[in-house]
Coordinates of C-alpha atoms in Angstrom, one line a residue:
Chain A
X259 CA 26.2 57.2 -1.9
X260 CA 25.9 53.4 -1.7
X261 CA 24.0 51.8 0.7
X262 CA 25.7 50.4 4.2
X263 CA 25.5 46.7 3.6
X264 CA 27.1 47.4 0.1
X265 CA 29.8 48.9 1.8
X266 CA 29.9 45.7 4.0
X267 CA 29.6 43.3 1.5
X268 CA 32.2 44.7 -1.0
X269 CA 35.0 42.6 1.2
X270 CA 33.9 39.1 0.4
X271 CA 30.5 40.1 -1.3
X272 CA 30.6 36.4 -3.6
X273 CA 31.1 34.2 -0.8
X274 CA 28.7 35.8 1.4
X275 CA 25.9 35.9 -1.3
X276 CA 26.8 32.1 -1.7
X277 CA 26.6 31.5 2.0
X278 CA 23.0 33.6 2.7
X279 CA 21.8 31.7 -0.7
X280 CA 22.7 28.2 0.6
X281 CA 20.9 28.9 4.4
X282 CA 18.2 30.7 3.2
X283 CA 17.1 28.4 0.7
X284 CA 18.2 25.3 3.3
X285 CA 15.5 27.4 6.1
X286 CA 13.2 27.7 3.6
X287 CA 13.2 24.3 2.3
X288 CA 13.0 22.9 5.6
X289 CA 10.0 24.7 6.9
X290 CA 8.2 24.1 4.0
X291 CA 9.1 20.4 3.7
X292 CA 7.6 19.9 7.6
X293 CA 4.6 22.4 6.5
X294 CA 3.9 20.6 3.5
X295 CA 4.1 17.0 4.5
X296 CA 1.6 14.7 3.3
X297 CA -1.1 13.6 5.6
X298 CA -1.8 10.3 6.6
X299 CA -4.3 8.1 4.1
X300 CA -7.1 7.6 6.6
X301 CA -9.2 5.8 3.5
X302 CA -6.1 2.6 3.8
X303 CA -7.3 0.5 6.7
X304 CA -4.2 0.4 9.4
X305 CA -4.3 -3.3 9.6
X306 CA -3.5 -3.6 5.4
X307 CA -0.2 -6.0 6.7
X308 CA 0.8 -8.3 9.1
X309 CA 3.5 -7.5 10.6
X310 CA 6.1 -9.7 12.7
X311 CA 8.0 -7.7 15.4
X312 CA 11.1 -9.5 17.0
X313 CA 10.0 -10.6 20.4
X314 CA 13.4 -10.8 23.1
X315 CA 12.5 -14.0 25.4
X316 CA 10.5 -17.4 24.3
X317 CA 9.2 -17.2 21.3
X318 CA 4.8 -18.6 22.5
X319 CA 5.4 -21.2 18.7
X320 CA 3.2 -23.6 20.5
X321 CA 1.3 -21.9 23.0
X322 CA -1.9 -19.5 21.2
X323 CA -3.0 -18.5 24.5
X324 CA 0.0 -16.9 25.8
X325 CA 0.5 -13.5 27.4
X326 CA 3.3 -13.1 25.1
X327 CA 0.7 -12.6 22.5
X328 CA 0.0 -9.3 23.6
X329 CA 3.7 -7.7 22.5
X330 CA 2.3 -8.4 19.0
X331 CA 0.5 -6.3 16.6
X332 CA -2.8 -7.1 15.7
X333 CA -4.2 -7.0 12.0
X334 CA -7.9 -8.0 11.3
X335 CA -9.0 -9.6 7.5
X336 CA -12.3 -9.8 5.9
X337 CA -12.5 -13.0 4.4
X338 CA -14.8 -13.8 1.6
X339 CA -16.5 -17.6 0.6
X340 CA -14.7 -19.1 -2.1
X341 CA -16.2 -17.8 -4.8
X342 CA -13.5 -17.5 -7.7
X343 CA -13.5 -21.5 -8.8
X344 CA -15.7 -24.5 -8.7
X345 CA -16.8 -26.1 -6.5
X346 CA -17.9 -22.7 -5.2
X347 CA -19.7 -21.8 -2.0
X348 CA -21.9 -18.4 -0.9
X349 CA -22.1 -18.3 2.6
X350 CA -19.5 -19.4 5.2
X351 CA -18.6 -19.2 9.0
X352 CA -15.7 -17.2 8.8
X353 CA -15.7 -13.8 7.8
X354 CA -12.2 -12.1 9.3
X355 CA -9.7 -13.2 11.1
X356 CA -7.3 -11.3 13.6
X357 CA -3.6 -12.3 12.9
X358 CA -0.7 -11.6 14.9
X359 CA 2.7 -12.3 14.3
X360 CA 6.3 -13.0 16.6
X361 CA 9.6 -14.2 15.2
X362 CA 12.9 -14.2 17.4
X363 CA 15.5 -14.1 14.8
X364 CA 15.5 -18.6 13.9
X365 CA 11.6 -19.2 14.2
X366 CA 8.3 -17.1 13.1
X367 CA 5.4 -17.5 14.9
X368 CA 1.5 -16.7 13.2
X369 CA -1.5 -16.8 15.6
X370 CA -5.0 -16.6 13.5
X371 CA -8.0 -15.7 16.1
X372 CA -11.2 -16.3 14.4
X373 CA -14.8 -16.9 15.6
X374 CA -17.0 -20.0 15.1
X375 CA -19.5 -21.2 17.2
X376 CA -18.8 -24.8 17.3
X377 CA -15.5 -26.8 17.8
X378 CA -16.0 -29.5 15.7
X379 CA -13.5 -32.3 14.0
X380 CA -13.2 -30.7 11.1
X381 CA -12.5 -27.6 12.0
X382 CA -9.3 -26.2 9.3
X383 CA -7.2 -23.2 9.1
X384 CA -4.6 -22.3 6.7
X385 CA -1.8 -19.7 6.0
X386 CA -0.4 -19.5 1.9
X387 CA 3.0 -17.9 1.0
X388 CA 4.6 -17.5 -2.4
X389 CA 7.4 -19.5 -3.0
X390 CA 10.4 -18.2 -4.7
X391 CA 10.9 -14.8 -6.6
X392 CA 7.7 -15.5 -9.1
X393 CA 4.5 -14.2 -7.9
X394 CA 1.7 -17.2 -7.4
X395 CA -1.8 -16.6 -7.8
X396 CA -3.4 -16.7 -4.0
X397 CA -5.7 -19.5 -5.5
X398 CA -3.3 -22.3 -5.2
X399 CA -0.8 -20.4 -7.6
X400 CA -3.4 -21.2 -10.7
X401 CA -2.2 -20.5 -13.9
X402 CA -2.0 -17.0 -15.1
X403 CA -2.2 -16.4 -19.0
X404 CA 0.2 -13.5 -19.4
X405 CA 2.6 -14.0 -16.6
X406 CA 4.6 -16.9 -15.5
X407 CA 3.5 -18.0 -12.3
X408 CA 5.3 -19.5 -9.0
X409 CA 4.2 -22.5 -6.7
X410 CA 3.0 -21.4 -3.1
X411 CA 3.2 -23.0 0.2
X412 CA 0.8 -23.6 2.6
X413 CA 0.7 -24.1 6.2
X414 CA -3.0 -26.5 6.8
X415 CA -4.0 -27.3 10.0
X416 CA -6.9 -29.2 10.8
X417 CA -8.2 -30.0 14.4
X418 CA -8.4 -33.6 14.5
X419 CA -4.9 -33.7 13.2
X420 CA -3.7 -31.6 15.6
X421 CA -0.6 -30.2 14.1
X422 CA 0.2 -28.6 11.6
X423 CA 0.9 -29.8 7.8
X424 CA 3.5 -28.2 5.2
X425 CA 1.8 -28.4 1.7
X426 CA 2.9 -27.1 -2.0
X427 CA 0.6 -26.8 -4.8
X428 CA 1.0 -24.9 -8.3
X429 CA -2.5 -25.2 -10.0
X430 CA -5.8 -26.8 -8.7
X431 CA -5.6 -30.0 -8.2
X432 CA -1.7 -30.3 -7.3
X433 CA -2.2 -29.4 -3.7
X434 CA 0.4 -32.1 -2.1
X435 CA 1.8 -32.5 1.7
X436 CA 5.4 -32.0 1.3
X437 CA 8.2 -34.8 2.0
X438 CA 9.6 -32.8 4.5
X439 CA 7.6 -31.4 7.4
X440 CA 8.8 -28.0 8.3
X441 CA 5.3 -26.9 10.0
X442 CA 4.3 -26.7 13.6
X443 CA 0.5 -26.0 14.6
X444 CA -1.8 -26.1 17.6
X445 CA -5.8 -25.1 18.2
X446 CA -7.1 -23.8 21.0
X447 CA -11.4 -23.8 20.9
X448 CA -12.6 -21.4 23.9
X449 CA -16.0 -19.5 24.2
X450 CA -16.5 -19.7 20.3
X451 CA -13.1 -18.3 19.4
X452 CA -10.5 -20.7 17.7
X453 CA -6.6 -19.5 18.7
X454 CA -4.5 -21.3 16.0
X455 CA -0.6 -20.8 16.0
X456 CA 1.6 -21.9 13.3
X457 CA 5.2 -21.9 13.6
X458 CA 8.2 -22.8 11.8
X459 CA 11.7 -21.4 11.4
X460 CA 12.2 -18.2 9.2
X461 CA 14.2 -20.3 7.2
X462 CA 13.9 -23.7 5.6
X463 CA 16.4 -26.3 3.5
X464 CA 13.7 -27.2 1.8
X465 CA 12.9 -25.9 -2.0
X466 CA 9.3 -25.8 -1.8
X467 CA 8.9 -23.6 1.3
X468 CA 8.6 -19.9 1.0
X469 CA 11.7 -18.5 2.9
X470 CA 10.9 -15.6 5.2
X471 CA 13.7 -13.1 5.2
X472 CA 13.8 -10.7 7.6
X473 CA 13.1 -7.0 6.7
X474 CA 11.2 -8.0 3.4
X475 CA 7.9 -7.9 2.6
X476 CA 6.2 -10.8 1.3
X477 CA 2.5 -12.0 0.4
X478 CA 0.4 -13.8 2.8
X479 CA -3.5 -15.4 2.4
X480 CA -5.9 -17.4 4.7
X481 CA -8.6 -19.6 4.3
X482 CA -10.5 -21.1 6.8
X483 CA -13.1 -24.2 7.0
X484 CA -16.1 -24.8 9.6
X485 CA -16.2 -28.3 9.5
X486 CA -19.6 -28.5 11.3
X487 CA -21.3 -31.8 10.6
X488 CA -24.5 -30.8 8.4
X489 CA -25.9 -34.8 8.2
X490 CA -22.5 -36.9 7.9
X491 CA -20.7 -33.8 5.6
X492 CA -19.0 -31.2 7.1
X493 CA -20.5 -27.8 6.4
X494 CA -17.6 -26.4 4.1
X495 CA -14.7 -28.5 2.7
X496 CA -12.3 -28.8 -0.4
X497 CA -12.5 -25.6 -2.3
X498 CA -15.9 -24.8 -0.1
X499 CA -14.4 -22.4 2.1
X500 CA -13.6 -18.9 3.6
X501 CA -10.4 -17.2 1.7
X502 CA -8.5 -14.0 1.4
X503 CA -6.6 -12.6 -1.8
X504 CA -2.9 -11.8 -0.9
X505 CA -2.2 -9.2 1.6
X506 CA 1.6 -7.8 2.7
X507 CA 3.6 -9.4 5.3
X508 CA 7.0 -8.4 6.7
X509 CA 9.1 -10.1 9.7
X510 CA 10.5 -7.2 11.1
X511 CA 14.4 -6.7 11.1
X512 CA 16.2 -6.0 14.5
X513 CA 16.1 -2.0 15.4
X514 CA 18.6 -0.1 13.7
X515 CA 19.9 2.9 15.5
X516 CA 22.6 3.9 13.2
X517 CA 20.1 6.4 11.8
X518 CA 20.8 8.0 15.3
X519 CA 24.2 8.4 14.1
X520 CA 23.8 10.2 11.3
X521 CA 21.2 12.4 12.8
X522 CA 23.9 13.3 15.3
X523 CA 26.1 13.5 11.9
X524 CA 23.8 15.9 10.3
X525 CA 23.0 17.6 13.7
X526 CA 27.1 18.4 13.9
X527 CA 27.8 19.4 10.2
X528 CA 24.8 22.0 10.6
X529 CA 26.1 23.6 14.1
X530 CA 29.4 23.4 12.7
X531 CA 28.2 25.4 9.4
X532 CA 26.5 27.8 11.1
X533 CA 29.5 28.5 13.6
X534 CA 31.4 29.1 10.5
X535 CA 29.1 31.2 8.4
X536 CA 28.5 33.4 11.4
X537 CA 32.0 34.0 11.6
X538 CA 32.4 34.9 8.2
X539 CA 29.5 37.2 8.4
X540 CA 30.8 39.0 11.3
X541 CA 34.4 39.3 9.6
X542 CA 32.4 40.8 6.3
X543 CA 30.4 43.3 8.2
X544 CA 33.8 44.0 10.2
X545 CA 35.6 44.6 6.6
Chain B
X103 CA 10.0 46.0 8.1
X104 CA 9.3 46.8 4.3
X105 CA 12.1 46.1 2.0
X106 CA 12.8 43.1 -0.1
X107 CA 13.1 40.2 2.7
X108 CA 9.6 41.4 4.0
X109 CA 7.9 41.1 0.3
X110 CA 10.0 37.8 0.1
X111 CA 8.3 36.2 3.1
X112 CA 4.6 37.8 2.1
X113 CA 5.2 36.4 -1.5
X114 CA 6.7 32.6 -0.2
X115 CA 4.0 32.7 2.5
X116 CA 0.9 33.3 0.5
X117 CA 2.7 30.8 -2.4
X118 CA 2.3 28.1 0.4
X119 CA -0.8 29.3 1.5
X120 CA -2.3 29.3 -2.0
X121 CA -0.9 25.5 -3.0
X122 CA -1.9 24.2 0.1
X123 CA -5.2 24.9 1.2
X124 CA -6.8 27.5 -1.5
X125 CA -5.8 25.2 -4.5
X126 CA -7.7 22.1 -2.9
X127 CA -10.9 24.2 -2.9
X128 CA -10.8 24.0 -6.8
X129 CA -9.1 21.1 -7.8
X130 CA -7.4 17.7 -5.5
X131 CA -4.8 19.2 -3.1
X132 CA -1.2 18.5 -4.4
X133 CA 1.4 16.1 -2.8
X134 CA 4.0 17.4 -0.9
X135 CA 6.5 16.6 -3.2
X136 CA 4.7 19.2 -5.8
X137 CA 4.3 21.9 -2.7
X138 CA 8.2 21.6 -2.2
X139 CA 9.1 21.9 -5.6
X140 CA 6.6 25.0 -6.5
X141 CA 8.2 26.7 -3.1
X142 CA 11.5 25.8 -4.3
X143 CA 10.4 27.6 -7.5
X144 CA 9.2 30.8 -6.0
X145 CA 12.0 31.4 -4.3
X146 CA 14.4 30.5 -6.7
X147 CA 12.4 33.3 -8.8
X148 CA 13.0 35.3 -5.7
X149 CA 16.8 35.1 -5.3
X150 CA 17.3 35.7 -9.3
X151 CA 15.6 39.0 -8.8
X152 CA 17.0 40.5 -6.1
X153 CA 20.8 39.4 -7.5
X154 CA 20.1 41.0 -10.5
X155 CA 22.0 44.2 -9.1
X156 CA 24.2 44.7 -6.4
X157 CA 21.7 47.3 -4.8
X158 CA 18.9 44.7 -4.9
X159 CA 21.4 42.0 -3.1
X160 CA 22.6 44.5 -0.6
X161 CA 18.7 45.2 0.4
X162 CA 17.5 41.4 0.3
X163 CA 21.1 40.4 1.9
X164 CA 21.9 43.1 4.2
X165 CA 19.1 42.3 6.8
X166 CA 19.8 39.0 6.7
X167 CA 23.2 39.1 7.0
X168 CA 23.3 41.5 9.9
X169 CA 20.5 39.5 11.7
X170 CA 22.5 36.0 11.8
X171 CA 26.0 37.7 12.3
X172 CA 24.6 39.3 16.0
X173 CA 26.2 42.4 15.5
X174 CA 25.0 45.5 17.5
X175 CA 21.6 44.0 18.2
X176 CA 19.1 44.8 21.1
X177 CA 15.7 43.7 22.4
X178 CA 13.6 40.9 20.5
X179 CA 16.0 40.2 17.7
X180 CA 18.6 38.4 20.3
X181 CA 16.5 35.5 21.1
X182 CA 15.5 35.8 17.6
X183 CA 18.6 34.9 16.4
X184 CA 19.2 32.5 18.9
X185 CA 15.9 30.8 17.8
X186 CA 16.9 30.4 14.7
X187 CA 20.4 29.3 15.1
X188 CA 18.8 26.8 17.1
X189 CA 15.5 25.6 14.5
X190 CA 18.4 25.1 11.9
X191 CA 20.6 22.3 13.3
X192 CA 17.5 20.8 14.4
X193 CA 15.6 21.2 10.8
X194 CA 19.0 19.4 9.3
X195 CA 18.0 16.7 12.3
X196 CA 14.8 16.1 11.5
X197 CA 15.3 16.0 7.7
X198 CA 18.2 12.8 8.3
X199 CA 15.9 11.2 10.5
X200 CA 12.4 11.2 8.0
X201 CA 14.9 10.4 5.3
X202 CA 16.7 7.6 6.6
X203 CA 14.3 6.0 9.1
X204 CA 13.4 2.4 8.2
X205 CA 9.6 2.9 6.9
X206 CA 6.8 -0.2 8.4
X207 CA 4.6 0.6 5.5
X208 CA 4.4 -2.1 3.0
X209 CA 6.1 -0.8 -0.7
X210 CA 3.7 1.2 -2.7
X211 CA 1.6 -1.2 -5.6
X212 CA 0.5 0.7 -8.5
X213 CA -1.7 -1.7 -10.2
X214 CA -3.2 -0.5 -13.7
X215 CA -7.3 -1.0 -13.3
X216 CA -7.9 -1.0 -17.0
X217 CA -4.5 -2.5 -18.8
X218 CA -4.4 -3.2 -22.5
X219 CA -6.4 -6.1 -23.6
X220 CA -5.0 -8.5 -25.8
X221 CA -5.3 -7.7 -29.5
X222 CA -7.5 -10.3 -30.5
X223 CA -10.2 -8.9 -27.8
X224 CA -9.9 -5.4 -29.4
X225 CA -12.9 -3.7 -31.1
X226 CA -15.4 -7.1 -31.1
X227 CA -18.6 -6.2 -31.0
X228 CA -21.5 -7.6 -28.9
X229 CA -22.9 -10.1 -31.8
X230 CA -26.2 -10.9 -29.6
X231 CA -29.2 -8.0 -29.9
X232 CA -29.9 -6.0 -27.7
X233 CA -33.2 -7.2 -27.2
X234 CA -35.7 -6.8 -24.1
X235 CA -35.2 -10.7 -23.6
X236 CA -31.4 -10.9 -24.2
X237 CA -31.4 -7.8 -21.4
X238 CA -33.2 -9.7 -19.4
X239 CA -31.4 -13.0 -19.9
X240 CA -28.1 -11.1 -19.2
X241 CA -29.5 -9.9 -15.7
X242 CA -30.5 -13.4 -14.8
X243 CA -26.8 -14.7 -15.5
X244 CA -25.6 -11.5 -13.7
X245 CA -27.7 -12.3 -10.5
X246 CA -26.2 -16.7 -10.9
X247 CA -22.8 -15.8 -11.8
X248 CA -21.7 -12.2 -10.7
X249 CA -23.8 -10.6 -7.9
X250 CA -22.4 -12.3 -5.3
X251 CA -18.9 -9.9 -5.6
X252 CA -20.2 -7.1 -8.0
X253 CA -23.6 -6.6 -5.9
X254 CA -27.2 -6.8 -7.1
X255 CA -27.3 -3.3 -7.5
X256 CA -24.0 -3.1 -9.5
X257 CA -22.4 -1.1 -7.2
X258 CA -19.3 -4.0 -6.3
X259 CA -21.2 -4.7 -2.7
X260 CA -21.8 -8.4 -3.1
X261 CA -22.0 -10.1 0.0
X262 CA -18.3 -11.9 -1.1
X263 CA -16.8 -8.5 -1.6
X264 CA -15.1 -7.3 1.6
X265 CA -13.1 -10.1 1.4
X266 CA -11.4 -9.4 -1.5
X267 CA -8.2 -7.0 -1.9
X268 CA -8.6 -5.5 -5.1
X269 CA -12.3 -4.8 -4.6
X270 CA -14.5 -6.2 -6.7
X271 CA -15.1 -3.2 -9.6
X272 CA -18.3 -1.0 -8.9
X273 CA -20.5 -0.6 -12.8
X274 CA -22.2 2.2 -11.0
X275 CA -19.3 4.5 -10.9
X276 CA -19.1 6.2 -14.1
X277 CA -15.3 5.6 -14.1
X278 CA -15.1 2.0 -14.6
X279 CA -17.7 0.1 -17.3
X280 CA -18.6 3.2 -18.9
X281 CA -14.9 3.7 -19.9
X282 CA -14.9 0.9 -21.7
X283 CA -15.6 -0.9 -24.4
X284 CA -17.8 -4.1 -24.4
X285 CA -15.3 -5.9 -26.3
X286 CA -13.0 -5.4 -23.4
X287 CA -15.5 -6.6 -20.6
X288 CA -15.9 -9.6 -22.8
X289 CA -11.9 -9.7 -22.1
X290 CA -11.8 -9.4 -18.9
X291 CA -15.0 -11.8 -18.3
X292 CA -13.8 -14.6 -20.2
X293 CA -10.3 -14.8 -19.3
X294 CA -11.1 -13.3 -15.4
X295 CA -8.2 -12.0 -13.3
X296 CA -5.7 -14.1 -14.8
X297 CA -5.7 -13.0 -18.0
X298 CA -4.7 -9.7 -16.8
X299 CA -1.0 -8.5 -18.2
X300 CA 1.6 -8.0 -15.3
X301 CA 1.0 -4.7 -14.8
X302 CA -2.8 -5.9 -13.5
X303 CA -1.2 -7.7 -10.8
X304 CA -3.3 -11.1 -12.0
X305 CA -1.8 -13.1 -8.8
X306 CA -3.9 -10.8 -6.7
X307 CA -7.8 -11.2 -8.7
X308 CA -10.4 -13.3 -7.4
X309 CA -12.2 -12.3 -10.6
X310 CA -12.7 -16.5 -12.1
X311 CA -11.8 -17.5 -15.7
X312 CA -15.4 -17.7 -16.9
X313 CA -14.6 -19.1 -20.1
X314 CA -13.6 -22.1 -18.2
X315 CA -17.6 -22.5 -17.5
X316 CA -19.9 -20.3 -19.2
X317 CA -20.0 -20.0 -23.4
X318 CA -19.4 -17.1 -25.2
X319 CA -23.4 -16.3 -25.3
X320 CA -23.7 -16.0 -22.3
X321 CA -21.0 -13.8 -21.9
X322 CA -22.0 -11.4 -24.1
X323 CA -25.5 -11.2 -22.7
X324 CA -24.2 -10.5 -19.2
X325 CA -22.1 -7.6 -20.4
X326 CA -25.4 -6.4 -21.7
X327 CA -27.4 -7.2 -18.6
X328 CA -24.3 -5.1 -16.9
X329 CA -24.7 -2.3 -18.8
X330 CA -28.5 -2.2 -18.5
X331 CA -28.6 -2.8 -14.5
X332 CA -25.8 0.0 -13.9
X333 CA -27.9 2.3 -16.3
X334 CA -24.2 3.1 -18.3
X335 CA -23.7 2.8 -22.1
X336 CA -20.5 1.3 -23.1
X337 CA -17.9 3.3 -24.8
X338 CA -17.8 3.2 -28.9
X339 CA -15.5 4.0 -31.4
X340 CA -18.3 6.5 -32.8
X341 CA -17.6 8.9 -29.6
X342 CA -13.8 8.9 -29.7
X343 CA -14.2 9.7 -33.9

């Protein structure tokens, strides 16, 4: 004599064996996807980007000491003297830099917070992007042997200029302030800790600005200068400077909740699957 | 509970527990992707079997199907079924939501450490001695010219290092100058980060073009100071023969 179940699954014995194949293996791939999900890489430092969350209100473009501030993410740099070309330099001032970053939809706003002890003339920061699709090398887009390189664009401020200055360079020694001046920038010295915001809008009609599109990563470096008086020369100057390489930056798009939707879409379709295999189960057990 | 379904679960559960923590004891655990597909696998092997006959399918389906369909059933096995009726809407949910939200981490880079050299810098070999002096002299260019990123222990903890994103490279670790060839440090000495091919990200190296300031000599005498300092031997063609 066969078995119960055969008896039960003789009625529609394909589709059901379809049916309890298709959950089954649905169950078992979803449990073992949540079990076996990678864990996070505690070795990558959290603050590897910078990233630029939308901020609803007044955008702080000229203010660095603003409470606004806070609503950003904070990402901290090592910097590093300038060691890759001549004139080079082994010790410097600056040696990380906290950046944070706001943009609301027309205008991007980057505070650098960095310590130096002294507030002196001379005193420089600067941010570099790549301009264009080509990748730029982060040393004032220098020649590269085996790929074709871009220009890049950097945002200089120095303290006795007080604002900030929109530069292009492709290659040492091409480093030029643009025509058109794009670039906002303001210092504020307190208790050893410079508070430098640049601002400018996300996007630019001019050709020799990197255009920040929201939702893409890009790259981003920094150099800084202490421009301490050591006789009549300041301390670090020219290519005599702190610098990063490039590190990731992205100006956050707006939320997007239509994944909502189609977690209520997926959410339906499996209710609605199981109401409909059940019923088909109970019918085949009924046969 | 013995029958097919329970050996199913033993078998899948001890697969998983096997991939993912026994496995890393011997070798480096496996991404999640590989866990999902092994499990995937297994019971794939699973279902094959017990289809094979219609007796086999009636024992691994039967419970199954008389579980989820409700019928006739008393004590624990109604919330049970409930439970899971429940889980699986929610599993579908979850699934959408880690495929489709928007990710903040920055796209993966997968830079190649040690790309192709050039042909020209293939197989050259180190035309200087290696004398006591020449080692010597190497090590003194090395402390000038390199120290400050690579370390004066070798180990890529020069005081300019942290600052740099690729690292400087660490000729302590057997996996880096003792994989090569000194033809290709002479490569990547000379020509510094951007000489490297796409693939090396050169845009990213702080690594300078030392051609640009130091001749050849000198060059090939650091490789050997290098070498030396890091107590490594460089790779030969004799070895790979």
């Amino acid at each position: 004599m066969l078995p119960m179940t055969t008896m039960y699954f003789s009625a529609s014995v394909k589709k059901l064996t379809l049916l309890c194949i298709i959950l089954v293996g649905m169950i078992t791939g979803g449990i073992v996807s949540v079990l076996a999900s990678d864990p996070p890489d505690d070795t990558k430092q959290t603050s590897v980007a910078v990233r630029i969350p939308l901020v609803e209100g007044v955008l702080p473009w000229d203010d660095p000491m603003s409470a606004v501030w806070n609503e950003a993410k904070v990402s901290e740099f090592n910097l590093a003297p300038q060691v890759h070309w001549q004139d080079r330099v082994q010790e410097v001032t600056v040696m990380s830099v906290k950046v944070r970053g706001l943009h609301d939809g027309e205008k991007v706003a980057v505070l650098l917070e960095y310590k130096d002890p002294s507030n002196d003339q001379a005193d420089a920061a600067a941010l570099e992007f790549m301009v264009g699709d080509k990748k730029a090398h982060f040393a004032h887009g220098q020649e590269m042997l085996q790929v074709e390189g871009g220009p890049v664009n950097i945002w200089y401020w120095k303290n006795e200029a007080g604002k900030g200055i929109d530069m292009s360079a492709k290659g040492f020694k091409t480093l030029r302030t643009q025509d058109q001046q794009d670039v906002s920038a303001k210092g504020i010295w307190q208790d050893g800790t410079w508070r430098v915001v640049f601002s400018r809008s996300l996007q630019t009609n001019d050709e020799h600005d990197a255009q920040i599109d929201l939702g893409e990563w890009s790259s981003i470096a920094f150099a800084f200068w202490d421009g301490k008086l050591e006789g009549d020369v300041p301390k670090e100057k020219g290519s005599q400077k702190s610098v990063s390489s490039w590190f990731p930056m992205r100006a956050e798009p707006p939320p997007d909740n239509s994944v909502y939707g189609y977690v209520a879409l997926g959410l339906a379709l499996a209710v609605a699957f199981e109401l409909v295999f059940v019923r088909k189960l109970k019918k085949g057990l009924s046969a | 509970m013995k029958g097919p379904l329970f050996n199913s679960a033993i078998i899948l559960t001890g697969m998983y527990l096997a991939l993912k923590f026994i496995l890393p004891l011997l070798t480096a655990p496996l991404p999640s992707m590989l866990i999902s597909l092994y499990m995937l696998l297994t019971l794939s092997a699973l279902m094959i079997f017990y289809t094979m006959s219609g007796t086999s399918l009636d024992e691994f389906m039967g419970p199954i199907a008389r579980f989820l369909s409700g019928e006739n059933q008393v004590g624990i096995a109604k919330p049970a079924r409930l439970l899971v009726l429940v889980v699986f809407p929610l599993l579908v949910g979850w699934q959408t939501y880690t495929k489709l939200a928007p990710s903040d981490q920055p796209p993966a880079e997968n830079r190649t450490i040690h790309p192709a050299p050039p042909g020209e810098f293939v197989g050259l070999a180190n035309p200087y001695p290696k004398t006591p002096e020449n080692i010597m002299m190497g090590k003194g260019l090395y402390a000038a010219y390199c120290s400050p990123c690579h370390g004066a222990n070798f180990d890529g903890k020069g005081p300019a290092a942290p600052g740099f994103n690729p690292p400087p490279a660490n000729f302590a670790d057997p996996g880096t100058i003792a994989q090569l060839q000194e033809s290709y440090l002479f490569w990547r000495i000379k020509k510094g980060g951007v000489g490297l091919p796409v693939e090396g990200m050169p845009w990213k190296s702080a690594m300078p073009r030392w051609e640009k300031e130091l001749p050849d000599e000198f060059i090939w005498k650091i490789i050997m100071g290098e070498y030396d300092g890091a107590h490594q031997s460089p790779r030969t063609w004799e070895e790979e023969e």
